[in-house]
mmCIF file of C-alpha atoms in Angstrom:
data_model
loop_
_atom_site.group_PDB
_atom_site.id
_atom_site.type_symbol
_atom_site.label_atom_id
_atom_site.label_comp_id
_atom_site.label_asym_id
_atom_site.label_seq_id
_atom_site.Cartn_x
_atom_site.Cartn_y
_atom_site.Cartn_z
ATOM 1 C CA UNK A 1 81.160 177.493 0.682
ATOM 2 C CA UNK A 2 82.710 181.062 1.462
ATOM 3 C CA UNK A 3 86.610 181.830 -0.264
ATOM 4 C CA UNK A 4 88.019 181.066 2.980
ATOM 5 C CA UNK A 5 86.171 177.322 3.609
ATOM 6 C CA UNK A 6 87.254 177.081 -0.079
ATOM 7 C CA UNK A 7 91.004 178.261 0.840
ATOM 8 C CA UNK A 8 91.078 175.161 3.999
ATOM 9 C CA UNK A 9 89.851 172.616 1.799
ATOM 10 C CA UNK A 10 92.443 173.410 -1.131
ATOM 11 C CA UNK A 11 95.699 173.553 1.575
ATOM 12 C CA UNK A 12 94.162 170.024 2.836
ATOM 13 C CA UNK A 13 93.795 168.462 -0.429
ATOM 14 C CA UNK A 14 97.700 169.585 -1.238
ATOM 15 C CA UNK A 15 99.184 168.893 2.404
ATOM 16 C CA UNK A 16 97.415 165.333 1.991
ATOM 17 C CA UNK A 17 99.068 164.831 -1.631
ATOM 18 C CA UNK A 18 102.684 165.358 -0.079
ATOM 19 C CA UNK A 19 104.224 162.018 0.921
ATOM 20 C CA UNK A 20 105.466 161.551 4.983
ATOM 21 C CA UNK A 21 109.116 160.824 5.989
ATOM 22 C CA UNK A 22 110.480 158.470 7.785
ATOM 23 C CA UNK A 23 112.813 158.424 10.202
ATOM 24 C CA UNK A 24 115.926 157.759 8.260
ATOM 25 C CA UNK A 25 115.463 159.943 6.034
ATOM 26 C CA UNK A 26 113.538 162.951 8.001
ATOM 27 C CA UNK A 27 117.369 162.964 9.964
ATOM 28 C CA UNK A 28 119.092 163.025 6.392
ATOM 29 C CA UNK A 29 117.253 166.085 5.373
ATOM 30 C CA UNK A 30 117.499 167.734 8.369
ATOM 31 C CA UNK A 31 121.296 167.194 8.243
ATOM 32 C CA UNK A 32 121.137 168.676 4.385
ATOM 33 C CA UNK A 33 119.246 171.441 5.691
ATOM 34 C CA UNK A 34 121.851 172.665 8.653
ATOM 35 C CA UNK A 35 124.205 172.907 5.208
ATOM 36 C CA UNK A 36 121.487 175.116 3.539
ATOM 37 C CA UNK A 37 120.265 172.998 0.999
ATOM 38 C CA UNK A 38 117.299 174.444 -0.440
ATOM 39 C CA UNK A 39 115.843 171.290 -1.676
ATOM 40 C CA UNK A 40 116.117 169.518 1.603
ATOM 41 C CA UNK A 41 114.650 172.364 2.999
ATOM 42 C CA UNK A 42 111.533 172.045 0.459
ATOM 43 C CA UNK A 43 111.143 168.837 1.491
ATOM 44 C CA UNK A 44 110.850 169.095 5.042
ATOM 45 C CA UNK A 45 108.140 172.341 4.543
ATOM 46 C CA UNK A 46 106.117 169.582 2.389
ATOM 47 C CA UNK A 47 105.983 166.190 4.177
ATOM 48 C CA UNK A 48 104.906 168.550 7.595
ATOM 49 C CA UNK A 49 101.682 170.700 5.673
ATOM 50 C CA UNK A 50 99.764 168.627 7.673
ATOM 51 C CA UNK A 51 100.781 169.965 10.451
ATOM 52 C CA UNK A 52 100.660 173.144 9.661
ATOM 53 C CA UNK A 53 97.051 172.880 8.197
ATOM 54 C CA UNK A 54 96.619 171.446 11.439
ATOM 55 C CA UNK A 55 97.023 173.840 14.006
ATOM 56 C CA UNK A 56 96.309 176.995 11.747
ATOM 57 C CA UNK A 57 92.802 176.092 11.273
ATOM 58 C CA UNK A 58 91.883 175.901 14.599
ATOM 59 C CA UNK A 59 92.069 179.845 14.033
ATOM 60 C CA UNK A 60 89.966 179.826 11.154
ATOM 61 C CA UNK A 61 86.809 180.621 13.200
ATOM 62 C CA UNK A 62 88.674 184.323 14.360
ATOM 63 C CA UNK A 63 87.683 185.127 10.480
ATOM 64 C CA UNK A 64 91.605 185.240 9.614
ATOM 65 C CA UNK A 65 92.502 184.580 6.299
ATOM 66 C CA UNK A 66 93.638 181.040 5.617
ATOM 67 C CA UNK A 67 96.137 182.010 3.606
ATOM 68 C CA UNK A 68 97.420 184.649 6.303
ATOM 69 C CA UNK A 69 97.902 181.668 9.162
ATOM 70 C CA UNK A 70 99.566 179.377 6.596
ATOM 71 C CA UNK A 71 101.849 181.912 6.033
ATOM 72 C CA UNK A 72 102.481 182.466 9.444
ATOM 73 C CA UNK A 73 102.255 178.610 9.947
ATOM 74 C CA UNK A 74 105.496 177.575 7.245
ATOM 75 C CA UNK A 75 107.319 180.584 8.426
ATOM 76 C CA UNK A 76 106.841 178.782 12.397
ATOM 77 C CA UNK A 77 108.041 175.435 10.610
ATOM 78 C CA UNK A 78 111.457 177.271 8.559
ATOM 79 C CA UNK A 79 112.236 179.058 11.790
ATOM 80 C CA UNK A 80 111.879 175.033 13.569
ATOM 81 C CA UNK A 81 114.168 173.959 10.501
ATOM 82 C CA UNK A 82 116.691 176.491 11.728
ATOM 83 C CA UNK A 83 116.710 175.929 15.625
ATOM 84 C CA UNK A 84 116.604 172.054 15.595
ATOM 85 C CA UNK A 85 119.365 170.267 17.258
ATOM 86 C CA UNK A 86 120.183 167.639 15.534
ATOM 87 C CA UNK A 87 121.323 165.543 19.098
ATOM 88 C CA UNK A 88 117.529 165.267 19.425
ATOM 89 C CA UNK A 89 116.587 161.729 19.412
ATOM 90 C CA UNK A 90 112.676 162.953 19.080
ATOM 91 C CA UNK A 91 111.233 163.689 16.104
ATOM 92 C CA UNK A 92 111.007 167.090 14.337
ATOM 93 C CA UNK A 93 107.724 167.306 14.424
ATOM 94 C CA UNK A 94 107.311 167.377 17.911
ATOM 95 C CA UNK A 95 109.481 170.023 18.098
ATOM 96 C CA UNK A 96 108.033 171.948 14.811
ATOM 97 C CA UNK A 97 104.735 171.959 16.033
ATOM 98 C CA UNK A 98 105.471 174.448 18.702
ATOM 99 C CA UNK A 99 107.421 176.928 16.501
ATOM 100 C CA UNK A 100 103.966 176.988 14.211
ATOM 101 C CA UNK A 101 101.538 177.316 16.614
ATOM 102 C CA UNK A 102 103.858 180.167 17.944
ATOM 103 C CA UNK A 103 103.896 182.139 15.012
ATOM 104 C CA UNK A 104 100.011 181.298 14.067
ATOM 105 C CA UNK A 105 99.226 182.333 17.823
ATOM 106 C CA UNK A 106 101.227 185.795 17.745
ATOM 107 C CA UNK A 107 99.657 186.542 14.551
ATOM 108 C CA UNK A 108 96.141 185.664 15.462
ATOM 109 C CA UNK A 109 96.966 188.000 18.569
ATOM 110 C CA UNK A 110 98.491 190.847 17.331
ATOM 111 C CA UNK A 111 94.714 190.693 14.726
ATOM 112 C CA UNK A 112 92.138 190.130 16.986
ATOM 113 C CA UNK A 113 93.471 192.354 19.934
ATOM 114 C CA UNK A 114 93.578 195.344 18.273
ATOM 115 C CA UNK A 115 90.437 194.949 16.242
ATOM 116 C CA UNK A 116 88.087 191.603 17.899
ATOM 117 C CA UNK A 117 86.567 193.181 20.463
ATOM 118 C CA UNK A 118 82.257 193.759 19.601
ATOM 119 C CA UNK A 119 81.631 197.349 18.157
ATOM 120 C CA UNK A 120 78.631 198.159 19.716
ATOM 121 C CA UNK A 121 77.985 200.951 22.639
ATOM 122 C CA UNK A 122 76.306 198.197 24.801
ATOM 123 C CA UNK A 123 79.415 195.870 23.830
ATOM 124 C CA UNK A 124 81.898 198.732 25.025
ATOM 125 C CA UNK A 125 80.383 199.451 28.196
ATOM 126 C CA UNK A 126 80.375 195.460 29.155
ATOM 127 C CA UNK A 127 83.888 195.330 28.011
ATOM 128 C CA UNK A 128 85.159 198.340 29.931
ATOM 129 C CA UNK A 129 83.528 197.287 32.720
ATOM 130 C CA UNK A 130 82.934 193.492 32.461
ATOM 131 C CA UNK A 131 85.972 192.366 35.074
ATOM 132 C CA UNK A 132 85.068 194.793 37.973
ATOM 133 C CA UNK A 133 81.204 194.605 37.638
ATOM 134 C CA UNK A 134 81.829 190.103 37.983
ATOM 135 C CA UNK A 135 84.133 190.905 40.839
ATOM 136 C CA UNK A 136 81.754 193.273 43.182
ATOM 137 C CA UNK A 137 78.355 190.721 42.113
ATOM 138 C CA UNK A 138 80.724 187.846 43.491
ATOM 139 C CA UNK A 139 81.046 189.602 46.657
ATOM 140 C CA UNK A 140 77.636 190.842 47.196
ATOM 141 C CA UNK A 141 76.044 187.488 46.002
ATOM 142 C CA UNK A 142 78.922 184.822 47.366
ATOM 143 C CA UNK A 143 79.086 183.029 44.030
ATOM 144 C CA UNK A 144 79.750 183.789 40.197
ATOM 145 C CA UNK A 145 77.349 185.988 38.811
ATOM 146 C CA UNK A 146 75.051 184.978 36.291
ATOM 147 C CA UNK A 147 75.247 187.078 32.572
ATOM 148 C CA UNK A 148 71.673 188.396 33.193
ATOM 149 C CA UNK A 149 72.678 189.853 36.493
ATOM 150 C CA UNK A 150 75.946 190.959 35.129
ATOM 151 C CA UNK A 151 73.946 192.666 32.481
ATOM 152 C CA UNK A 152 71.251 194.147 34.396
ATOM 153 C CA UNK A 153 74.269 195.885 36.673
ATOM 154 C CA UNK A 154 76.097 197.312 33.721
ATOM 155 C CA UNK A 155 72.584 198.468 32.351
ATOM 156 C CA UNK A 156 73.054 196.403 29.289
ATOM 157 C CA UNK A 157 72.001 193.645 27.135
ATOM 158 C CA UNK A 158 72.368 190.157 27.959
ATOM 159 C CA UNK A 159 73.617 189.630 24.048
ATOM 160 C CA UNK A 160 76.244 192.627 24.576
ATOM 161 C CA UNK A 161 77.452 190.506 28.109
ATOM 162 C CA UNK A 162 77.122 187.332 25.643
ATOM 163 C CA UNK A 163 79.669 188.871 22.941
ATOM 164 C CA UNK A 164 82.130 190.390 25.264
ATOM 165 C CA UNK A 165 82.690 187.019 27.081
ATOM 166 C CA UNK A 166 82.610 185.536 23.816
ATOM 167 C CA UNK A 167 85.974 187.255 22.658
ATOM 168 C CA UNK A 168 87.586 187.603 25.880
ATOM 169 C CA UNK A 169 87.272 183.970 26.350
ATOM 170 C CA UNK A 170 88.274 182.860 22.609
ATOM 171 C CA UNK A 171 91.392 184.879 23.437
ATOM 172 C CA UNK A 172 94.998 184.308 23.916
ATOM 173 C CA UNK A 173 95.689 185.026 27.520
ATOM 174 C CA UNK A 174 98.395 188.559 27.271
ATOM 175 C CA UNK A 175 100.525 189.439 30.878
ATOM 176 C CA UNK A 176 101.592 192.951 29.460
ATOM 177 C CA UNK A 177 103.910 194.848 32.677
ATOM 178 C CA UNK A 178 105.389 197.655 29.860
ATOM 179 C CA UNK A 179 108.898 196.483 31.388
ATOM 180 C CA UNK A 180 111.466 194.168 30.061
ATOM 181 C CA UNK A 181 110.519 190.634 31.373
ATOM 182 C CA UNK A 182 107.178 190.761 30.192
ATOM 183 C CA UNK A 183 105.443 187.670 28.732
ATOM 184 C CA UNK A 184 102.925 186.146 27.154
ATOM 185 C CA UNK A 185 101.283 182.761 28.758
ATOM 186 C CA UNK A 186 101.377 180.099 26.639
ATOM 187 C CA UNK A 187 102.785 177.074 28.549
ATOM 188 C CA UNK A 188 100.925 173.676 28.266
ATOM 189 C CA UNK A 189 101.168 171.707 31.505
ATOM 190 C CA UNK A 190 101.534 168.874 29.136
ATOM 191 C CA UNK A 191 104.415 169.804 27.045
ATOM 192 C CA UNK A 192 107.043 167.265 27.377
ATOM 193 C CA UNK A 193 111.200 167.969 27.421
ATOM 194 C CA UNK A 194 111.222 169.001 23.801
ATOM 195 C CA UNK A 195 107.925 171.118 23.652
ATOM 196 C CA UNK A 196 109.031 172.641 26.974
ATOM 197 C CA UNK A 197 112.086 173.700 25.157
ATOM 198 C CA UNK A 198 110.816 175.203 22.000
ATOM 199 C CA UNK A 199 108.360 176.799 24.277
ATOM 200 C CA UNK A 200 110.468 178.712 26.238
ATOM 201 C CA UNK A 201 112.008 180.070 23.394
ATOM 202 C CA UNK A 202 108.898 181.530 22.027
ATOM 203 C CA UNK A 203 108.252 183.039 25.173
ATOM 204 C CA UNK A 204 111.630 184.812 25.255
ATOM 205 C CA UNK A 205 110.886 185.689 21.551
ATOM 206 C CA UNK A 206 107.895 186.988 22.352
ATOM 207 C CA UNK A 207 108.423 189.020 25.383
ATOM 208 C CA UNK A 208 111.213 190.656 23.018
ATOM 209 C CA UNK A 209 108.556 191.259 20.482
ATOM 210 C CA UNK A 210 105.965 193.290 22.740
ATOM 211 C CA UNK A 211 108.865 195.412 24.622
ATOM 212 C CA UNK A 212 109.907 196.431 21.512
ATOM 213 C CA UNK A 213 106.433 197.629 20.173
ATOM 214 C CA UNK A 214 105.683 199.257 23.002
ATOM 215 C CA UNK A 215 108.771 201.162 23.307
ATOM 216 C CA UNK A 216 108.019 203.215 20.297
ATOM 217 C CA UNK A 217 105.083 204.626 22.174
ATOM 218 C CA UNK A 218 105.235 207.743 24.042
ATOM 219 C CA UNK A 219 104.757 207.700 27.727
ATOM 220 C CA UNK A 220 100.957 208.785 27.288
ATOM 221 C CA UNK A 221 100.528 206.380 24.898
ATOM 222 C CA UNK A 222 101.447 203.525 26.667
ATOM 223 C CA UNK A 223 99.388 204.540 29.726
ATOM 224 C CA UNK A 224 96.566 204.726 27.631
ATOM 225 C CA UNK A 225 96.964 200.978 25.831
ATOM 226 C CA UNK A 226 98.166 199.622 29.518
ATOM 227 C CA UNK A 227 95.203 201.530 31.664
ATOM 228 C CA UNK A 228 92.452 200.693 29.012
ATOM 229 C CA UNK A 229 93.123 197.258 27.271
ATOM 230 C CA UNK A 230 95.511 195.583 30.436
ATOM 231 C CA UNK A 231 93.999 196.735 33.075
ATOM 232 C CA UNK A 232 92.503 193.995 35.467
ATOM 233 C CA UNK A 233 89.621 196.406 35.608
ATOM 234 C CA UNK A 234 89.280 197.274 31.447
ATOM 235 C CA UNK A 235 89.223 200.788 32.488
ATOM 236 C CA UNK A 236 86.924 203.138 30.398
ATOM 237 C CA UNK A 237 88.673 205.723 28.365
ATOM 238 C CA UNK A 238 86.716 208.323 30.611
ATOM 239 C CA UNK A 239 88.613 207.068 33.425
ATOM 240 C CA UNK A 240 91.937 207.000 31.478
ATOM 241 C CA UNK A 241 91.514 210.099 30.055
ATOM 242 C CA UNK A 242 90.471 211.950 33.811
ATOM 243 C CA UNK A 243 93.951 210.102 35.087
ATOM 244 C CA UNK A 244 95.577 211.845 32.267
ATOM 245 C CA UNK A 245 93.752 214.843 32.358
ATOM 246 C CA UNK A 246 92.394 214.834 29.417
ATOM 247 C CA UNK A 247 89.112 214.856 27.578
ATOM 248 C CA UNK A 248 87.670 211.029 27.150
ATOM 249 C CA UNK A 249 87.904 211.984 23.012
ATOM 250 C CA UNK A 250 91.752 212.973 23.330
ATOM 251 C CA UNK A 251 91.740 209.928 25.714
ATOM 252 C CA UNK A 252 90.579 207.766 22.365
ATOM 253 C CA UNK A 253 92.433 210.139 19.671
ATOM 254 C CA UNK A 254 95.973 208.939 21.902
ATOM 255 C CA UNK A 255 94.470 204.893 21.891
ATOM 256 C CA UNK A 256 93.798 205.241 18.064
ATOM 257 C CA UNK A 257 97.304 206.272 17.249
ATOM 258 C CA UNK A 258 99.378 203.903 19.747
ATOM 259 C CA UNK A 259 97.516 201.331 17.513
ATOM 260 C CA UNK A 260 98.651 202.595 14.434
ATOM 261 C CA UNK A 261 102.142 202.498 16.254
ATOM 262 C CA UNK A 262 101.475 199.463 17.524
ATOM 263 C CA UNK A 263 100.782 197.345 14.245
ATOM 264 C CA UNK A 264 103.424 198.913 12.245
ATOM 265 C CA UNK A 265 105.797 197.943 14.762
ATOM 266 C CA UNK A 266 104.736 194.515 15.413
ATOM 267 C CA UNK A 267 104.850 193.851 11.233
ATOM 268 C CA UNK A 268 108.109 194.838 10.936
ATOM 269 C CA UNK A 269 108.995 191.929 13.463
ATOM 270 C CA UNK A 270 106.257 189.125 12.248
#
């Protein structure tokens, strides 16, 4: 069992140890809460670990630390503590769970987009190139392209094709315009009145969140992160750096520090 298996299993044990609420008394604690009572509050983060352990270990397999996303996950359930209304008739945790999978999602993003993409050269020219090469096979062939064909136009591996799929696809989906407005698609078609809601709220939050990052970038910057890792195409930093007129190295030299900028920024708001 590696430390992190070990980590899950420990934060199940202790979320299974705390003892549920019911009703009654879920909408007494809550009420204690609104006044700031710590203890209420303590009791609230305890009787919903499971729900916590819950939806942060469904990120477990992005090779996140368990104890990162449980941190993210409690901090999701204080911030639900604050924001409930207490003229809800549902029950918090239908509300809660949407405030910790927001803050286990944006940290699971802000991880893997900066640093999950496969290393290798084969795995950089699929990625680069991945989204246009599917698009001009559909419309040669008339149907989706299969990963060997997608692979034998990019003048790759099938495994590289394999890996870049892999971690596009096990990705949060990220609509990044650069402009206020911005947002990231979460929305579950599912969601009822409350989830809806709490939803909605994240979506503002995090919207807020990327504007904000990116507005500490210069203008080069920016066009570099947008053009390379936004683009519909995955532009290649060659191609970047001959729109900038620069050198495909000072193309990547720009990229490497917007993504210093960018994670410094985006911790400070986490």
């Amino acid at each position: 069992m590696s430390a992190n298996d070990y980590d899950w299993a420990r934060y199940r044990q202790i979320a299974s140890e705390k003892p549920l609420l019911d009703a009654p008394r879920e909408r007494a604690l809550l009420e204690c809460a609104k006044r700031r009572d710590r203890k209420a509050v303590a009791e609230l983060v305890d009787s919903h670990l499971r729900l916590v352990v819950q939806i942060a270990a469904r990120y477990s397999r992005e090779g996140l630390s368990a104890h990162d996303l449980m941190a993210e996950g409690v901090l999701g359930l204080l911030e639900a503590i604050g924001r409930f209304d207490l003229a809800r008739e549902s029950r918090f945790a239908s509300y809660a769970a949407w405030w910790v999978r927001a803050h286990v999602r944006r940290h699971a993003l802000q991880n893997r987009r900066m640093v999950g993409m496969p290393s290798s050269r084969g795995a950089r020219i699929a990625a680069s190139r991945l989204r246009g090469a599917e698009r001009r096979l559909t419309q040669t062939l008339g149907r989706p392209p299969f990963r060997s064909e997608i692979a034998q136009a990019l003048g790759v591996s099938e495994q590289d094709v394999e890996l870049v799929m892999q971690a596009l696809s096990s990705r949060d989906t990220l609509l990044f315009q650069g402009e206020p407005g911005s947002s990231f698609e979460l929305q579950d078609a599912t969601m009822g009145p409350e989830e809806a809601l709490a939803d909605a709220e994240v979506r503002a939050q995090r919207a807020s969140f990327v504007h904000n990052a990116f507005e500490g970038l210069t203008e080069r910057e920016r066009a570099v992160v947008r053009d390379h890792l936004y683009s519909d195409d995955n532009r290649s930093l060659a191609e970047v750096g001959r729109g900038l007129g620069v050198s495909r190295q000072r193309a990547g030299q720009i990229l490497a520090g917007a993504r210093v900028k960018l994670r410094a920024r985006l911790a400070r708001v986490a």
